[in-house]
Amino acid sequence: MQVTRIATSRALDVLKRVGADEVGHKIMAQKAQMYYFALHDLSYVASAIVKQEALSVGAEYATPREQILYKGEKVGLLIANASQLKRLVAKLSAQDFGLKNLATYLKSHIKPPLDTQAKIMAIINVTPDSFYASSRKSSKEAIERIYELLEEGVAYIDIGAASSRPGSQNIIESCDEIARLGEVCAEVDSKQLYKKAQFSIDTYNPKTAEFALKSGFSIINDVSGFSDPDMARVNAAFGATAIIMHSRGTPETMQTLTQYDDFLGEIDTFFERKIDEVIHGGGKEIILDVGFGFAKNDAQNLALVNHLLHFKRFGYPLLLGASRKTTLGQITGKAVSERLASTLALHLIGVQNGANILRVHDSKEHSDMLKVYYALQESTLQQGIL
């Protein structure tokens, strides 16, 4: 007899190799997919009901010992697989004490995963003041870089003409951006480079976005979170994809706005509102960017990466852009030019936690990282392990 313990991350892969029939596979896959929810501020009565109903479906709800006496901190950890969670949602939907709302929230997380490999969005800055000096390009250099990236086969190329680094001043008039982008957009348009990759315009100015979209760009990456109502209109008019990024204030002020009463909850609310605005404005395709480094301190940035799964409930691809940012410098003590290794480490964890797109300066290195990661995911298991 041979017994091999399988890593949790590989359980679904191994299940596929077992070869169970389709119906059986779906049932067992739900049992292999685990969910963990931290619950805060439920009343003691509600918490007791959750514990009772969780146990009744085979799930677990861990609470402080004092809660049995209706004392102590109002916190708990719910642990359930997909099958158990569906049954628990049904039970909580029939309860009072605010548990109907809890059931609705839990249900929003029961979605099939986006079954695609993470893709790279390469950064090109046609600016003189981007925080990473090596990413600053003249028009000629930017065009040369585009062809390099197309040769590499990257999926997305994100081009910006106004720095959004902390402390940078807004370019109020889009004419400054358009002047910097002119030659680049002309090249993308005239050579139909948009047929080889998707081009994203990194701007908070609707006129700049419109200029780029007329040149074959198909994505608007607005670091202001579509704060200008005209941006949703432009997005819809061209049938573009909207990248909704969470932030507060402007690049000049954002690092003074890092106080949150409910960190993840407030980002949730922001996304709900902005998604609604984009969709009601006529938009259809959306990507969510949690805004690493934008109106967040170091601890908050790391929390975002650890809890990316929290935002999968919206059902849209998640973008993570932590490339060479300040938080990595704070952790490692390294200058911007020496943060490649830390960027790769953090982005790999991000992919494992649900990131679908990585916005990066170093495309080749990230491509190699993803190749190794997915080779491990897809490789034939070692001899003797199915």
PDB file of N, CA and C in Angstrom, residues 198-231:
ATOM      1  N   GLN A 198      -3.544  43.805 -26.002  1.00  0.00           N
ATOM      2  CA  GLN A 198      -4.511  44.824 -25.599  1.00  0.00           C
ATOM      3  C   GLN A 198      -3.763  45.999 -24.983  1.00  0.00           C
ATOM      4  N   PHE A 199      -4.073  47.190 -25.483  1.00  0.00           N
ATOM      5  CA  PHE A 199      -3.416  48.389 -24.984  1.00  0.00           C
ATOM      6  C   PHE A 199      -4.325  49.111 -23.994  1.00  0.00           C
ATOM      7  N   SER A 200      -3.730  49.513 -22.883  1.00  0.00           N
ATOM      8  CA  SER A 200      -4.442  50.186 -21.809  1.00  0.00           C
ATOM      9  C   SER A 200      -3.896  51.591 -21.657  1.00  0.00           C
ATOM     10  N   ILE A 201      -4.787  52.566 -21.531  1.00  0.00           N
ATOM     11  CA  ILE A 201      -4.360  53.945 -21.300  1.00  0.00           C
ATOM     12  C   ILE A 201      -4.489  54.256 -19.814  1.00  0.00           C
ATOM     13  N   ASP A 202      -3.389  54.615 -19.212  1.00  0.00           N
ATOM     14  CA  ASP A 202      -3.326  54.932 -17.784  1.00  0.00           C
ATOM     15  C   ASP A 202      -3.544  56.438 -17.625  1.00  0.00           C
ATOM     16  N   THR A 203      -4.790  56.823 -17.334  1.00  0.00           N
ATOM     17  CA  THR A 203      -5.112  58.246 -17.236  1.00  0.00           C
ATOM     18  C   THR A 203      -6.350  58.453 -16.388  1.00  0.00           C
ATOM     19  N   TYR A 204      -6.474  59.645 -15.822  1.00  0.00           N
ATOM     20  CA  TYR A 204      -7.697  60.027 -15.120  1.00  0.00           C
ATOM     21  C   TYR A 204      -8.423  61.127 -15.891  1.00  0.00           C
ATOM     22  N   ASN A 205      -7.951  61.433 -17.112  1.00  0.00           N
ATOM     23  CA  ASN A 205      -8.571  62.458 -17.946  1.00  0.00           C
ATOM     24  C   ASN A 205      -9.393  61.822 -19.060  1.00  0.00           C
ATOM     25  N   PRO A 206     -10.706  62.068 -19.121  1.00  0.00           N
ATOM     26  CA  PRO A 206     -11.546  61.482 -20.171  1.00  0.00           C
ATOM     27  C   PRO A 206     -11.092  61.829 -21.588  1.00  0.00           C
ATOM     28  N   LYS A 207     -10.614  63.055 -21.817  1.00  0.00           N
ATOM     29  CA  LYS A 207     -10.169  63.442 -23.156  1.00  0.00           C
ATOM     30  C   LYS A 207      -8.940  62.640 -23.575  1.00  0.00           C
ATOM     31  N   THR A 208      -8.049  62.386 -22.636  1.00  0.00           N
ATOM     32  CA  THR A 208      -6.878  61.568 -22.931  1.00  0.00           C
ATOM     33  C   THR A 208      -7.300  60.145 -23.249  1.00  0.00           C
ATOM     34  N   ALA A 209      -8.230  59.631 -22.462  1.00  0.00           N
ATOM     35  CA  ALA A 209      -8.729  58.277 -22.698  1.00  0.00           C
ATOM     36  C   ALA A 209      -9.354  58.169 -24.089  1.00  0.00           C
ATOM     37  N   GLU A 210     -10.154  59.164 -24.455  1.00  0.00           N
ATOM     38  CA  GLU A 210     -10.808  59.146 -25.766  1.00  0.00           C
ATOM     39  C   GLU A 210      -9.780  59.175 -26.889  1.00  0.00           C
ATOM     40  N   PHE A 211      -8.752  59.983 -26.731  1.00  0.00           N
ATOM     41  CA  PHE A 211      -7.686  60.062 -27.729  1.00  0.00           C
ATOM     42  C   PHE A 211      -7.030  58.701 -27.933  1.00  0.00           C
ATOM     43  N   ALA A 212      -6.726  58.021 -26.839  1.00  0.00           N
ATOM     44  CA  ALA A 212      -6.071  56.712 -26.936  1.00  0.00           C
ATOM     45  C   ALA A 212      -7.010  55.656 -27.516  1.00  0.00           C
ATOM     46  N   LEU A 213      -8.266  55.670 -27.090  1.00  0.00           N
ATOM     47  CA  LEU A 213      -9.220  54.677 -27.579  1.00  0.00           C
ATOM     48  C   LEU A 213      -9.440  54.812 -29.080  1.00  0.00           C
ATOM     49  N   LYS A 214      -9.368  56.024 -29.597  1.00  0.00           N
ATOM     50  CA  LYS A 214      -9.489  56.238 -31.047  1.00  0.00           C
ATOM     51  C   LYS A 214      -8.290  55.648 -31.797  1.00  0.00           C
ATOM     52  N   SER A 215      -7.216  55.398 -31.080  1.00  0.00           N
ATOM     53  CA  SER A 215      -6.000  54.854 -31.691  1.00  0.00           C
ATOM     54  C   SER A 215      -5.864  53.343 -31.518  1.00  0.00           C
ATOM     55  N   GLY A 216      -6.918  52.710 -31.040  1.00  0.00           N
ATOM     56  CA  GLY A 216      -6.884  51.252 -30.920  1.00  0.00           C
ATOM     57  C   GLY A 216      -6.712  50.722 -29.512  1.00  0.00           C
ATOM     58  N   PHE A 217      -6.549  51.612 -28.532  1.00  0.00           N
ATOM     59  CA  PHE A 217      -6.511  51.164 -27.143  1.00  0.00           C
ATOM     60  C   PHE A 217      -7.896  50.615 -26.784  1.00  0.00           C
ATOM     61  N   SER A 218      -7.931  49.683 -25.844  1.00  0.00           N
ATOM     62  CA  SER A 218      -9.225  49.067 -25.512  1.00  0.00           C
ATOM     63  C   SER A 218      -9.503  49.002 -24.013  1.00  0.00           C
ATOM     64  N   ILE A 219      -8.597  49.556 -23.207  1.00  0.00           N
ATOM     65  CA  ILE A 219      -8.747  49.512 -21.755  1.00  0.00           C
ATOM     66  C   ILE A 219      -8.469  50.899 -21.187  1.00  0.00           C
ATOM     67  N   ILE A 220      -9.306  51.323 -20.241  1.00  0.00           N
ATOM     68  CA  ILE A 220      -9.054  52.559 -19.493  1.00  0.00           C
ATOM     69  C   ILE A 220      -8.626  52.181 -18.081  1.00  0.00           C
ATOM     70  N   ASN A 221      -7.412  52.571 -17.714  1.00  0.00           N
ATOM     71  CA  ASN A 221      -6.885  52.326 -16.379  1.00  0.00           C
ATOM     72  C   ASN A 221      -6.854  53.659 -15.640  1.00  0.00           C
ATOM     73  N   ASP A 222      -7.925  53.934 -14.903  1.00  0.00           N
ATOM     74  CA  ASP A 222      -8.121  55.231 -14.255  1.00  0.00           C
ATOM     75  C   ASP A 222      -7.814  55.119 -12.771  1.00  0.00           C
ATOM     76  N   VAL A 223      -6.685  55.670 -12.347  1.00  0.00           N
ATOM     77  CA  VAL A 223      -6.275  55.550 -10.949  1.00  0.00           C
ATOM     78  C   VAL A 223      -7.178  56.333 -10.014  1.00  0.00           C
ATOM     79  N   SER A 224      -8.020  57.193 -10.554  1.00  0.00           N
ATOM     80  CA  SER A 224      -8.950  57.942  -9.703  1.00  0.00           C
ATOM     81  C   SER A 224     -10.246  57.169  -9.487  1.00  0.00           C
ATOM     82  N   GLY A 225     -10.346  55.964 -10.031  1.00  0.00           N
ATOM     83  CA  GLY A 225     -11.558  55.172  -9.845  1.00  0.00           C
ATOM     84  C   GLY A 225     -12.760  55.731 -10.566  1.00  0.00           C
ATOM     85  N   PHE A 226     -12.532  56.270 -11.789  1.00  0.00           N
ATOM     86  CA  PHE A 226     -13.624  56.829 -12.589  1.00  0.00           C
ATOM     87  C   PHE A 226     -14.349  57.931 -11.816  1.00  0.00           C
ATOM     88  N   SER A 227     -13.559  58.821 -11.185  1.00  0.00           N
ATOM     89  CA  SER A 227     -14.149  59.906 -10.404  1.00  0.00           C
ATOM     90  C   SER A 227     -14.815  60.956 -11.297  1.00  0.00           C
ATOM     91  N   ASP A 228     -14.312  61.100 -12.530  1.00  0.00           N
ATOM     92  CA  ASP A 228     -14.932  62.021 -13.480  1.00  0.00           C
ATOM     93  C   ASP A 228     -16.074  61.295 -14.181  1.00  0.00           C
ATOM     94  N   PRO A 229     -17.317  61.773 -14.082  1.00  0.00           N
ATOM     95  CA  PRO A 229     -18.462  61.095 -14.700  1.00  0.00           C
ATOM     96  C   PRO A 229     -18.294  60.879 -16.200  1.00  0.00           C
ATOM     97  N   ASP A 230     -17.524  61.755 -16.863  1.00  0.00           N
ATOM     98  CA  ASP A 230     -17.327  61.608 -18.303  1.00  0.00           C
ATOM     99  C   ASP A 230     -16.519  60.366 -18.661  1.00  0.00           C
ATOM    100  N   MET A 231     -15.744  59.850 -17.696  1.00  0.00           N
ATOM    101  CA  MET A 231     -14.923  58.688 -18.003  1.00  0.00           C
ATOM    102  C   MET A 231     -15.784  57.464 -18.281  1.00  0.00           C
TER     103      MET A 231
END
